[in-house]
Amino acid sequence: MKTILVTGGAGYIGSHTLVELYNSGYNAVVVDNLVNSNKESLHRVEQITGAKIPFYEIDVRDSKALCDVLDKHQIDACIHFAGLKAVGESVEMPLEYYQNNMVSTFTLIEQLMNHNCKNIIFSSSATVYGNPEIIPITEECPKGKCTNPYGQTKSMLEEVLMDVQKADTAWNVVLLRYFNPIGAHPSGLIGENPNGIPNNLMPYITQVAVGKRPELGVFGNDYPTPDGTGVRDYIHVVDLARGHVAALKALSRNCGLSIYNMGTGNGYSVLQMIDAFTRVNGILVPYSIKPRRAGDIATCYCNPAKAKAELGWEAEYGIEEMVRDSWNWQRSNPEGYTTE
Ligand code: NAD
Ligand code: WQD
């Protein structure tokens, strides 16, 4: 397995995964319509890796354009990151989310099949567990009710991919359920580049730290957690990227259908995250307590043992490296990727 089609490769997790792919001797072909990214991220990946990465600015829903890319390159496996991911926006614009995430994945599966490539890694999410029945969450934990269209697309696409694999066992499908990716490449050249007001905790913290926003709102301090604030399993994006490389090895062993949690197994509260950021980076993050955010759950962290046992992968970075690298990226790129 040598050449990997990376959909959504210009995005946050995709760009970090490209670095790890090249570090491990793979080649990539990137398709992305840049709806939530900037192609400067790919230039930065090229700067880090020294590789020239073939890039096609296309929408994955464009069957003809995707077919042309697959005619041109012999692809061994696909890592499918492309999709819309903002939870709140998905509630406002459900059709756009269903249309984009579902149709792009259908088109991709069809075109991969037509080009005789039946190996795919799919970006799923801890959101499919809903309000989890078991903590720490194992892969056996039943899927739960998703409270928003974004989560529904992830859950439904898991089912679609499982059915495709069941109908044709030549397919190898790895579903990776990410917990909360944060951090950035230690070089500070690539990182998370949210449009507008960040939805997620860490980019909000770094934007407060860099002076773009006056204070952080902490969404609720009356949860049944040790300090009352929400607890999550934050994972360094470089560890997550390496998890994809480990999953490629499972594809080459003809793994059939496999599902893995991608987290560290450690839960940190919002206040612990603020504290870690301040302690490591020496910057105060002003905050105030706000009401709970609709749809949030109290606690979400995983048991990552299955990925360790079967993929030989486990997260190596701790919370200190995560907050250090998030800040290193933000302060080196206060406006994100500004050049084309
Ligand atoms: P991102 O928005 O940075 O990257 C997604 C990329 O897909 C973007 O570059 C965007 O331009 C591209 N894209 C979207 N729709 C497209 C289409 N129709 N055709 C071509 N390109 C398209 O997001 P990310 O954080 O890197 O997430 C990558 C994947 O992981 C997504 O599927 C996301 O849902 C999933 N995920 C992310 C998180 C997280 O917290 N970041 C957690 C769990 C799962
Ligand atoms: C983390 C904690 C908030 C912002 C989301 C998606 C999930 C996945 C990852 C894609 C929570 C609190 C946050 C802020 C805060 N994405 N918070 N103030 O909600 O765990 O997961 O991103 O698949 O599907 O739902 O991540 O970073 O938004 O929140 O207090 O300004 O920080 O309440 O406890 P979440 P998050």
CSV table of C-alpha atoms and ligand atoms in Angstrom, one decimal:
chain,number,residue,atom,x,y,z
A,1,MET,CA,0.0,0.0,0.0
A,2,LYS,CA,1.7,3.1,-1.2
A,3,THR,CA,-0.5,5.9,-2.6
A,4,ILE,CA,-3.3,7.3,-0.4
A,5,LEU,CA,-6.2,9.4,-1.6
A,6,VAL,CA,-6.8,12.0,1.1
A,7,THR,CA,-10.1,13.8,0.9
A,8,GLY,CA,-10.3,17.0,2.9
A,9,GLY,CA,-6.5,16.9,3.1
A,10,ALA,CA,-6.2,20.7,3.3
A,11,GLY,CA,-8.1,20.7,6.6
A,12,TYR,CA,-6.9,20.5,10.2
A,13,ILE,CA,-6.6,16.8,10.7
A,14,GLY,CA,-6.0,16.1,7.0
A,15,SER,CA,-2.9,18.3,6.8
A,16,HIS,CA,-1.4,16.8,9.9
A,17,THR,CA,-2.1,13.3,8.6
A,18,LEU,CA,-0.3,14.2,5.3
A,19,VAL,CA,2.9,15.0,7.3
A,20,GLU,CA,2.7,11.6,9.1
A,21,LEU,CA,2.0,9.8,5.8
A,22,TYR,CA,5.1,11.2,4.2
A,23,ASN,CA,7.1,10.6,7.4
A,24,SER,CA,6.1,6.9,7.1
A,25,GLY,CA,7.0,6.6,3.4
A,26,TYR,CA,3.5,6.9,1.8
A,27,ASN,CA,2.5,9.2,-1.1
A,28,ALA,CA,-0.7,11.1,-1.1
A,29,VAL,CA,-3.1,12.6,-3.6
A,30,VAL,CA,-5.3,15.4,-2.0
A,31,VAL,CA,-8.8,16.4,-3.1
A,32,ASP,CA,-10.5,19.3,-1.2
A,33,ASN,CA,-12.9,22.0,-2.3
A,34,LEU,CA,-11.4,24.4,0.3
A,35,VAL,CA,-14.9,25.2,1.7
A,36,ASN,CA,-13.3,25.2,5.2
A,37,SER,CA,-9.6,25.4,4.5
A,38,ASN,CA,-6.9,27.2,2.7
A,39,LYS,CA,-4.4,25.7,0.3
A,40,GLU,CA,-1.6,27.4,2.2
A,41,SER,CA,-1.9,24.5,4.6
A,42,LEU,CA,-0.7,22.2,1.8
A,43,HIS,CA,2.3,24.5,1.0
A,44,ARG,CA,3.2,24.3,4.7
A,45,VAL,CA,3.0,20.5,4.6
A,46,GLU,CA,5.3,20.5,1.6
A,47,GLN,CA,7.6,22.8,3.6
A,48,ILE,CA,7.7,20.3,6.5
A,49,THR,CA,8.0,17.1,4.5
A,50,GLY,CA,9.9,18.3,1.4
A,51,ALA,CA,7.4,16.5,-0.7
A,52,LYS,CA,5.4,17.8,-3.7
A,53,ILE,CA,1.8,16.8,-3.1
A,54,PRO,CA,-0.6,16.4,-6.0
A,55,PHE,CA,-3.7,18.5,-5.1
A,56,TYR,CA,-7.0,18.8,-6.9
A,57,GLU,CA,-9.4,21.6,-5.9
A,58,ILE,CA,-12.6,19.6,-6.4
A,59,ASP,CA,-15.8,18.8,-4.6
A,60,VAL,CA,-16.0,15.1,-3.7
A,61,ARG,CA,-19.6,15.2,-4.8
A,62,ASP,CA,-18.5,15.9,-8.3
A,63,SER,CA,-18.4,12.4,-9.6
A,64,LYS,CA,-16.8,13.2,-13.0
A,65,ALA,CA,-14.0,15.3,-11.4
A,66,LEU,CA,-13.3,12.6,-8.8
A,67,CYS,CA,-13.3,9.9,-11.6
A,68,ASP,CA,-10.7,12.0,-13.5
A,69,VAL,CA,-8.4,12.1,-10.4
A,70,LEU,CA,-8.8,8.3,-9.9
A,71,ASP,CA,-8.1,7.7,-13.6
A,72,LYS,CA,-4.9,9.6,-13.3
A,73,HIS,CA,-3.6,8.1,-10.1
A,74,GLN,CA,-3.3,4.5,-9.0
A,75,ILE,CA,-4.8,4.7,-5.5
A,76,ASP,CA,-4.3,1.9,-2.9
A,77,ALA,CA,-6.5,3.3,-0.1
A,78,CYS,CA,-8.5,6.4,0.8
A,79,ILE,CA,-8.6,8.4,4.0
A,80,HIS,CA,-11.9,10.3,4.0
A,81,PHE,CA,-11.8,13.5,6.0
A,82,ALA,CA,-13.9,15.7,3.7
A,83,GLY,CA,-17.1,16.9,5.3
A,84,LEU,CA,-18.7,19.8,7.2
A,85,LYS,CA,-18.2,19.6,10.9
A,86,ALA,CA,-19.7,22.5,12.9
A,87,VAL,CA,-22.3,21.2,15.2
A,88,GLY,CA,-24.2,24.4,15.7
A,89,GLU,CA,-24.2,25.3,12.0
A,90,SER,CA,-25.6,21.8,11.2
A,91,VAL,CA,-28.6,22.6,13.4
A,92,GLU,CA,-29.1,25.8,11.4
A,93,MET,CA,-28.4,24.3,8.0
A,94,PRO,CA,-29.4,20.6,8.2
A,95,LEU,CA,-29.9,20.1,4.5
A,96,GLU,CA,-26.4,21.4,3.6
A,97,TYR,CA,-24.9,19.0,6.2
A,98,TYR,CA,-26.9,16.0,5.0
A,99,GLN,CA,-26.2,16.9,1.4
A,100,ASN,CA,-22.5,17.5,1.7
A,101,ASN,CA,-21.5,14.7,4.1
A,102,MET,CA,-23.8,12.0,2.8
A,103,VAL,CA,-23.5,12.6,-1.0
A,104,SER,CA,-19.8,13.2,-0.9
A,105,THR,CA,-19.3,9.8,0.8
A,106,PHE,CA,-21.7,8.0,-1.6
A,107,THR,CA,-19.9,9.5,-4.6
A,108,LEU,CA,-16.5,8.5,-3.1
A,109,ILE,CA,-17.5,4.9,-2.4
A,110,GLU,CA,-18.9,4.5,-6.0
A,111,GLN,CA,-15.8,6.0,-7.6
A,112,LEU,CA,-13.4,4.0,-5.4
A,113,MET,CA,-15.3,0.9,-6.3
A,114,ASN,CA,-15.2,1.7,-10.0
A,115,HIS,CA,-11.5,2.1,-9.8
A,116,ASN,CA,-11.1,-1.2,-7.8
A,117,CYS,CA,-9.9,0.4,-4.6
A,118,LYS,CA,-11.8,-1.1,-1.7
A,119,ASN,CA,-9.8,0.3,1.3
A,120,ILE,CA,-11.1,3.2,3.2
A,121,ILE,CA,-10.6,4.9,6.6
A,122,PHE,CA,-13.5,7.1,7.7
A,123,SER,CA,-13.4,10.0,10.1
A,124,SER,CA,-16.1,9.3,12.6
A,125,SER,CA,-16.6,10.9,15.9
A,126,ALA,CA,-17.2,10.2,19.6
A,127,THR,CA,-20.5,12.0,18.9
A,128,VAL,CA,-22.0,8.7,17.6
A,129,TYR,CA,-22.0,7.5,21.3
A,130,GLY,CA,-24.5,10.2,22.1
A,131,ASN,CA,-24.8,10.4,25.9
A,132,PRO,CA,-22.6,7.3,26.5
A,133,GLU,CA,-23.9,4.4,28.5
A,134,ILE,CA,-20.4,3.3,29.6
A,135,ILE,CA,-17.5,5.5,30.8
A,136,PRO,CA,-14.7,5.1,29.8
A,137,ILE,CA,-16.3,4.4,26.4
A,138,THR,CA,-15.3,1.2,24.6
A,139,GLU,CA,-16.2,0.4,21.0
A,140,GLU,CA,-18.8,-2.0,22.3
A,141,CYS,CA,-20.7,0.8,23.9
A,142,PRO,CA,-24.0,1.1,22.0
A,143,LYS,CA,-24.3,4.1,19.7
A,144,GLY,CA,-26.6,6.8,21.2
A,145,LYS,CA,-29.0,9.4,20.0
A,146,CYS,CA,-27.2,12.2,18.2
A,147,THR,CA,-28.5,15.6,19.1
A,148,ASN,CA,-27.6,17.3,15.8
A,149,PRO,CA,-27.5,16.7,12.0
A,150,TYR,CA,-23.7,16.7,12.0
A,151,GLY,CA,-23.6,13.8,14.4
A,152,GLN,CA,-26.4,12.0,12.5
A,153,THR,CA,-24.4,12.1,9.3
A,154,LYS,CA,-21.4,10.5,11.1
A,155,SER,CA,-23.7,7.8,12.6
A,156,MET,CA,-25.5,7.1,9.3
A,157,LEU,CA,-22.3,7.0,7.3
A,158,GLU,CA,-20.9,4.4,9.6
A,159,GLU,CA,-23.9,2.3,8.8
A,160,VAL,CA,-23.6,2.9,5.1
A,161,LEU,CA,-19.9,1.8,5.2
A,162,MET,CA,-20.7,-1.2,7.3
A,163,ASP,CA,-23.4,-2.3,4.8
A,164,VAL,CA,-21.1,-1.8,1.9
A,165,GLN,CA,-18.5,-4.0,3.6
A,166,LYS,CA,-21.0,-6.6,4.5
A,167,ALA,CA,-22.3,-6.8,0.9
A,168,ASP,CA,-18.8,-7.1,-0.5
A,169,THR,CA,-16.2,-8.5,1.9
A,170,ALA,CA,-13.4,-7.4,-0.4
A,171,TRP,CA,-13.8,-4.0,1.2
A,172,ASN,CA,-11.7,-3.1,4.2
A,173,VAL,CA,-13.3,-0.3,6.2
A,174,VAL,CA,-11.8,1.3,9.3
A,175,LEU,CA,-14.1,3.6,11.3
A,176,LEU,CA,-12.0,5.9,13.5
A,177,ARG,CA,-14.1,7.6,16.2
A,178,TYR,CA,-12.1,10.7,17.2
A,179,PHE,CA,-12.5,12.2,20.6
A,180,ASN,CA,-11.4,15.9,20.9
A,181,PRO,CA,-8.4,16.7,18.7
A,182,ILE,CA,-6.4,19.7,19.7
A,183,GLY,CA,-2.8,20.9,19.4
A,184,ALA,CA,-0.8,21.4,16.2
A,185,HIS,CA,2.4,20.3,14.5
A,186,PRO,CA,5.3,21.2,16.8
A,187,SER,CA,6.8,23.3,13.9
A,188,GLY,CA,4.0,25.8,14.3
A,189,LEU,CA,3.5,25.8,10.6
A,190,ILE,CA,0.2,24.0,10.5
A,191,GLY,CA,-2.7,24.0,12.9
A,192,GLU,CA,-6.4,24.6,13.3
A,193,ASN,CA,-7.7,27.6,11.4
A,194,PRO,CA,-11.4,28.1,12.3
A,195,ASN,CA,-13.5,30.5,10.3
A,196,GLY,CA,-15.2,33.2,12.4
A,197,ILE,CA,-16.0,32.5,16.1
A,198,PRO,CA,-14.5,29.2,17.2
A,199,ASN,CA,-17.0,26.5,18.3
A,200,ASN,CA,-14.5,24.4,20.1
A,201,LEU,CA,-12.8,25.0,23.4
A,202,MET,CA,-9.1,25.1,22.5
A,203,PRO,CA,-9.2,27.5,19.5
A,204,TYR,CA,-11.4,29.7,21.7
A,205,ILE,CA,-8.8,29.7,24.5
A,206,THR,CA,-6.0,30.5,22.1
A,207,GLN,CA,-7.9,33.3,20.5
A,208,VAL,CA,-8.5,34.8,23.9
A,209,ALA,CA,-4.8,34.3,24.8
A,210,VAL,CA,-3.7,36.1,21.6
A,211,GLY,CA,-6.1,39.0,22.3
A,212,LYS,CA,-8.6,38.4,19.5
A,213,ARG,CA,-11.5,37.8,22.0
A,214,PRO,CA,-11.9,39.3,25.5
A,215,GLU,CA,-12.8,36.2,27.5
A,216,LEU,CA,-13.8,32.6,27.3
A,217,GLY,CA,-17.3,31.6,28.3
A,218,VAL,CA,-17.3,28.3,30.3
A,219,PHE,CA,-20.5,26.5,29.3
A,220,GLY,CA,-21.9,25.4,32.7
A,221,ASN,CA,-20.3,24.6,36.0
A,222,ASP,CA,-23.1,22.4,37.4
A,223,TYR,CA,-22.4,19.2,35.7
A,224,PRO,CA,-21.9,16.0,37.7
A,225,THR,CA,-18.1,16.2,37.3
A,226,PRO,CA,-15.4,16.9,39.9
A,227,ASP,CA,-15.4,20.7,39.3
A,228,GLY,CA,-18.8,21.0,37.6
A,229,THR,CA,-17.5,21.7,34.1
A,230,GLY,CA,-17.6,19.3,31.1
A,231,VAL,CA,-15.0,16.6,30.9
A,232,ARG,CA,-13.5,15.5,27.5
A,233,ASP,CA,-10.8,13.3,26.1
A,234,TYR,CA,-8.4,15.7,24.3
A,235,ILE,CA,-6.0,14.1,21.9
A,236,HIS,CA,-3.0,15.7,20.2
A,237,VAL,CA,-3.6,16.0,16.5
A,238,VAL,CA,-0.2,14.5,15.7
A,239,ASP,CA,-1.1,11.4,17.7
A,240,LEU,CA,-4.4,11.3,15.9
A,241,ALA,CA,-2.6,11.6,12.5
A,242,ARG,CA,-0.4,8.7,13.4
A,243,GLY,CA,-3.5,6.7,14.3
A,244,HIS,CA,-4.4,6.9,10.6
A,245,VAL,CA,-1.0,5.6,9.6
A,246,ALA,CA,-1.5,2.7,12.0
A,247,ALA,CA,-5.0,2.1,10.6
A,248,LEU,CA,-3.5,1.8,7.1
A,249,LYS,CA,-1.5,-1.2,8.2
A,250,ALA,CA,-4.8,-2.8,9.4
A,251,LEU,CA,-6.2,-2.2,5.9
A,252,SER,CA,-3.2,-4.0,4.3
A,253,ARG,CA,-3.8,-7.0,6.6
A,254,ASN,CA,-7.4,-7.2,5.1
A,255,CYS,CA,-9.1,-6.3,8.3
A,256,GLY,CA,-12.6,-6.3,7.0
A,257,LEU,CA,-14.6,-4.0,9.2
A,258,SER,CA,-12.8,-2.5,12.2
A,259,ILE,CA,-13.8,0.3,14.6
A,260,TYR,CA,-11.5,2.1,16.9
A,261,ASN,CA,-11.7,4.9,19.4
A,262,MET,CA,-9.0,7.5,18.9
A,263,GLY,CA,-8.4,9.2,22.3
A,264,THR,CA,-6.0,9.1,25.2
A,265,GLY,CA,-8.3,7.6,27.8
A,266,ASN,CA,-7.8,10.7,30.0
A,267,GLY,CA,-10.6,13.1,30.8
A,268,TYR,CA,-9.9,16.8,31.5
A,269,SER,CA,-12.5,19.4,32.6
A,270,VAL,CA,-12.8,22.9,31.0
A,271,LEU,CA,-11.3,24.5,34.1
A,272,GLN,CA,-8.4,22.0,34.0
A,273,MET,CA,-7.7,22.9,30.4
A,274,ILE,CA,-7.7,26.6,31.2
A,275,ASP,CA,-5.3,25.9,34.1
A,276,ALA,CA,-3.0,23.7,32.0
A,277,PHE,CA,-2.9,26.4,29.3
A,278,THR,CA,-1.9,29.1,31.8
A,279,ARG,CA,0.6,26.9,33.7
A,280,VAL,CA,2.4,25.8,30.5
A,281,ASN,CA,2.3,29.0,28.5
A,282,GLY,CA,2.3,31.5,31.3
A,283,ILE,CA,-0.7,33.4,29.9
A,284,LEU,CA,-3.9,34.1,31.9
A,285,VAL,CA,-7.1,33.2,30.1
A,286,PRO,CA,-10.0,35.4,31.5
A,287,TYR,CA,-13.2,33.5,31.7
A,288,SER,CA,-16.7,33.6,33.1
A,289,ILE,CA,-19.3,31.0,33.7
A,290,LYS,CA,-22.1,30.9,31.2
A,291,PRO,CA,-25.2,28.7,30.9
A,292,ARG,CA,-24.8,25.2,29.6
A,293,ARG,CA,-24.6,24.8,25.8
A,294,ALA,CA,-27.5,22.9,24.3
A,295,GLY,CA,-26.7,19.4,23.4
A,296,ASP,CA,-23.5,19.1,25.6
A,297,ILE,CA,-22.9,16.1,27.8
A,298,ALA,CA,-21.1,16.0,31.1
A,299,THR,CA,-18.4,13.5,30.5
A,300,CYS,CA,-16.9,11.8,27.5
A,301,TYR,CA,-13.6,9.9,27.5
A,302,CYS,CA,-12.6,6.6,26.0
A,303,ASN,CA,-10.9,3.4,26.6
A,304,PRO,CA,-8.3,3.3,23.9
A,305,ALA,CA,-7.1,-0.3,24.6
A,306,LYS,CA,-8.5,-1.8,21.3
A,307,ALA,CA,-6.4,0.5,19.1
A,308,LYS,CA,-3.3,-0.3,21.2
A,309,ALA,CA,-3.9,-4.1,21.0
A,310,GLU,CA,-4.8,-4.3,17.4
A,311,LEU,CA,-3.1,-1.4,15.7
A,312,GLY,CA,-0.1,-1.0,18.1
A,313,TRP,CA,-1.1,2.6,18.4
A,314,GLU,CA,-1.5,4.8,21.4
A,315,ALA,CA,-1.4,8.5,22.1
A,316,GLU,CA,2.1,9.7,23.2
A,317,TYR,CA,1.5,13.3,23.9
A,318,GLY,CA,0.1,14.6,27.1
A,319,ILE,CA,-2.0,17.7,27.9
A,320,GLU,CA,1.2,19.9,28.3
A,321,GLU,CA,2.3,19.2,24.8
A,322,MET,CA,-1.3,19.8,23.5
A,323,VAL,CA,-1.7,23.2,25.1
A,324,ARG,CA,1.9,24.2,24.2
A,325,ASP,CA,1.5,23.3,20.5
A,326,SER,CA,-1.9,24.9,20.3
A,327,TRP,CA,-0.4,28.1,21.6
A,328,ASN,CA,2.7,27.9,19.4
A,329,TRP,CA,0.5,27.6,16.3
A,330,GLN,CA,-1.8,30.5,17.3
A,331,ARG,CA,0.9,32.9,18.3
A,332,SER,CA,3.0,32.2,15.2
A,333,ASN,CA,-0.1,32.6,13.0
A,334,PRO,CA,-2.4,35.0,14.8
A,335,GLU,CA,-4.6,35.4,11.7
A,336,GLY,CA,-4.3,31.7,10.7
A,337,TYR,CA,-3.3,31.0,7.1
A,338,THR,CA,-3.3,34.5,5.6
A,339,THR,CA,-1.6,33.9,2.2
A,340,GLU,CA,-2.9,31.9,-0.7
B,1,NAD,P1,-11.7,20.6,8.5
B,1,NAD,O1,-13.0,21.4,8.2
B,1,NAD,O2,-10.5,21.3,8.9
B,1,NAD,O3,-11.4,19.6,7.3
B,1,NAD,C1,-12.4,19.1,6.4
B,1,NAD,C2,-11.9,19.4,5.0
B,1,NAD,O4,-12.9,18.9,4.1
B,1,NAD,C3,-11.8,20.9,4.7
B,1,NAD,O5,-10.6,21.2,4.2
B,1,NAD,C4,-13.0,21.2,3.7
B,1,NAD,O6,-12.6,22.2,2.8
B,1,NAD,C5,-13.1,19.8,3.1
B,1,NAD,N1,-14.4,19.6,2.5
B,1,NAD,C6,-15.7,19.6,3.1
B,1,NAD,N2,-16.6,19.3,2.2
B,1,NAD,C7,-16.0,18.9,1.1
B,1,NAD,C8,-16.4,18.4,-0.2
B,1,NAD,N3,-17.7,18.2,-0.4
B,1,NAD,N4,-15.5,18.2,-1.2
B,1,NAD,C9,-14.2,18.4,-0.9
B,1,NAD,N5,-13.7,18.8,0.2
B,1,NAD,C10,-14.6,19.1,1.2
B,1,NAD,O7,-12.1,19.5,9.7
B,1,NAD,P2,-11.2,18.6,10.5
B,1,NAD,O8,-11.2,19.0,11.9
B,1,NAD,O9,-9.9,18.4,9.8
B,1,NAD,O10,-12.0,17.2,10.4
B,1,NAD,C11,-11.8,16.2,9.4
B,1,NAD,C12,-12.8,15.2,9.6
B,1,NAD,O11,-12.8,14.6,10.9
B,1,NAD,C13,-14.3,15.7,9.3
B,1,NAD,O12,-15.0,14.7,8.6
B,1,NAD,C14,-14.8,15.8,10.7
B,1,NAD,O13,-16.2,15.7,10.7
B,1,NAD,C15,-14.1,14.7,11.4
B,1,NAD,N6,-14.0,14.9,12.9
B,1,NAD,C16,-13.4,16.1,13.4
B,1,NAD,C17,-13.4,16.3,14.7
B,1,NAD,C18,-12.8,17.6,15.3
B,1,NAD,O14,-13.0,17.9,16.4
B,1,NAD,N7,-12.0,18.3,14.5
B,1,NAD,C19,-13.8,15.3,15.6
B,1,NAD,C20,-14.4,14.2,15.1
B,1,NAD,C21,-14.5,14.0,13.7
B,2,WQD,C1,-15.4,20.9,24.9
B,2,WQD,C2,-15.9,21.3,26.3
B,2,WQD,C3,-17.9,22.6,26.2
B,2,WQD,C4,-16.3,26.0,24.0
B,2,WQD,C5,-17.3,18.8,19.6
B,2,WQD,C6,-18.3,18.0,18.7
B,2,WQD,C7,-17.8,16.6,18.5
B,2,WQD,C8,-16.4,16.7,17.9
B,2,WQD,C9,-15.5,17.5,18.7
B,2,WQD,C10,-16.6,16.6,15.5
B,2,WQD,C11,-17.4,21.2,26.5
B,2,WQD,C12,-16.8,23.4,26.7
B,2,WQD,C13,-16.5,24.8,24.7
B,2,WQD,C14,-16.4,27.2,24.8
B,2,WQD,C15,-16.7,25.9,26.7
B,2,WQD,N1,-16.4,17.3,16.6
B,2,WQD,N2,-16.7,24.7,26.0
B,2,WQD,N3,-16.6,27.1,26.1
B,2,WQD,O1,-18.5,19.6,22.3
B,2,WQD,O2,-16.8,17.9,23.2
B,2,WQD,O3,-17.2,18.1,20.8
B,2,WQD,O4,-16.0,18.8,18.9
B,2,WQD,O5,-16.9,15.5,15.4
B,2,WQD,O6,-18.7,16.0,17.6
B,2,WQD,O7,-19.6,18.0,19.4
B,2,WQD,O8,-16.0,19.9,22.0
B,2,WQD,O9,-14.4,21.8,22.1
B,2,WQD,O10,-16.8,22.3,21.6
B,2,WQD,O11,-16.2,21.5,23.9
B,2,WQD,O12,-16.9,25.8,28.0
B,2,WQD,O13,-16.3,28.3,24.2
B,2,WQD,O14,-15.6,22.7,26.4
B,2,WQD,O15,-19.1,22.8,26.9
B,2,WQD,O16,-17.6,20.8,27.8
B,2,WQD,P1,-17.2,18.9,22.2
B,2,WQD,P2,-15.8,21.4,22.3
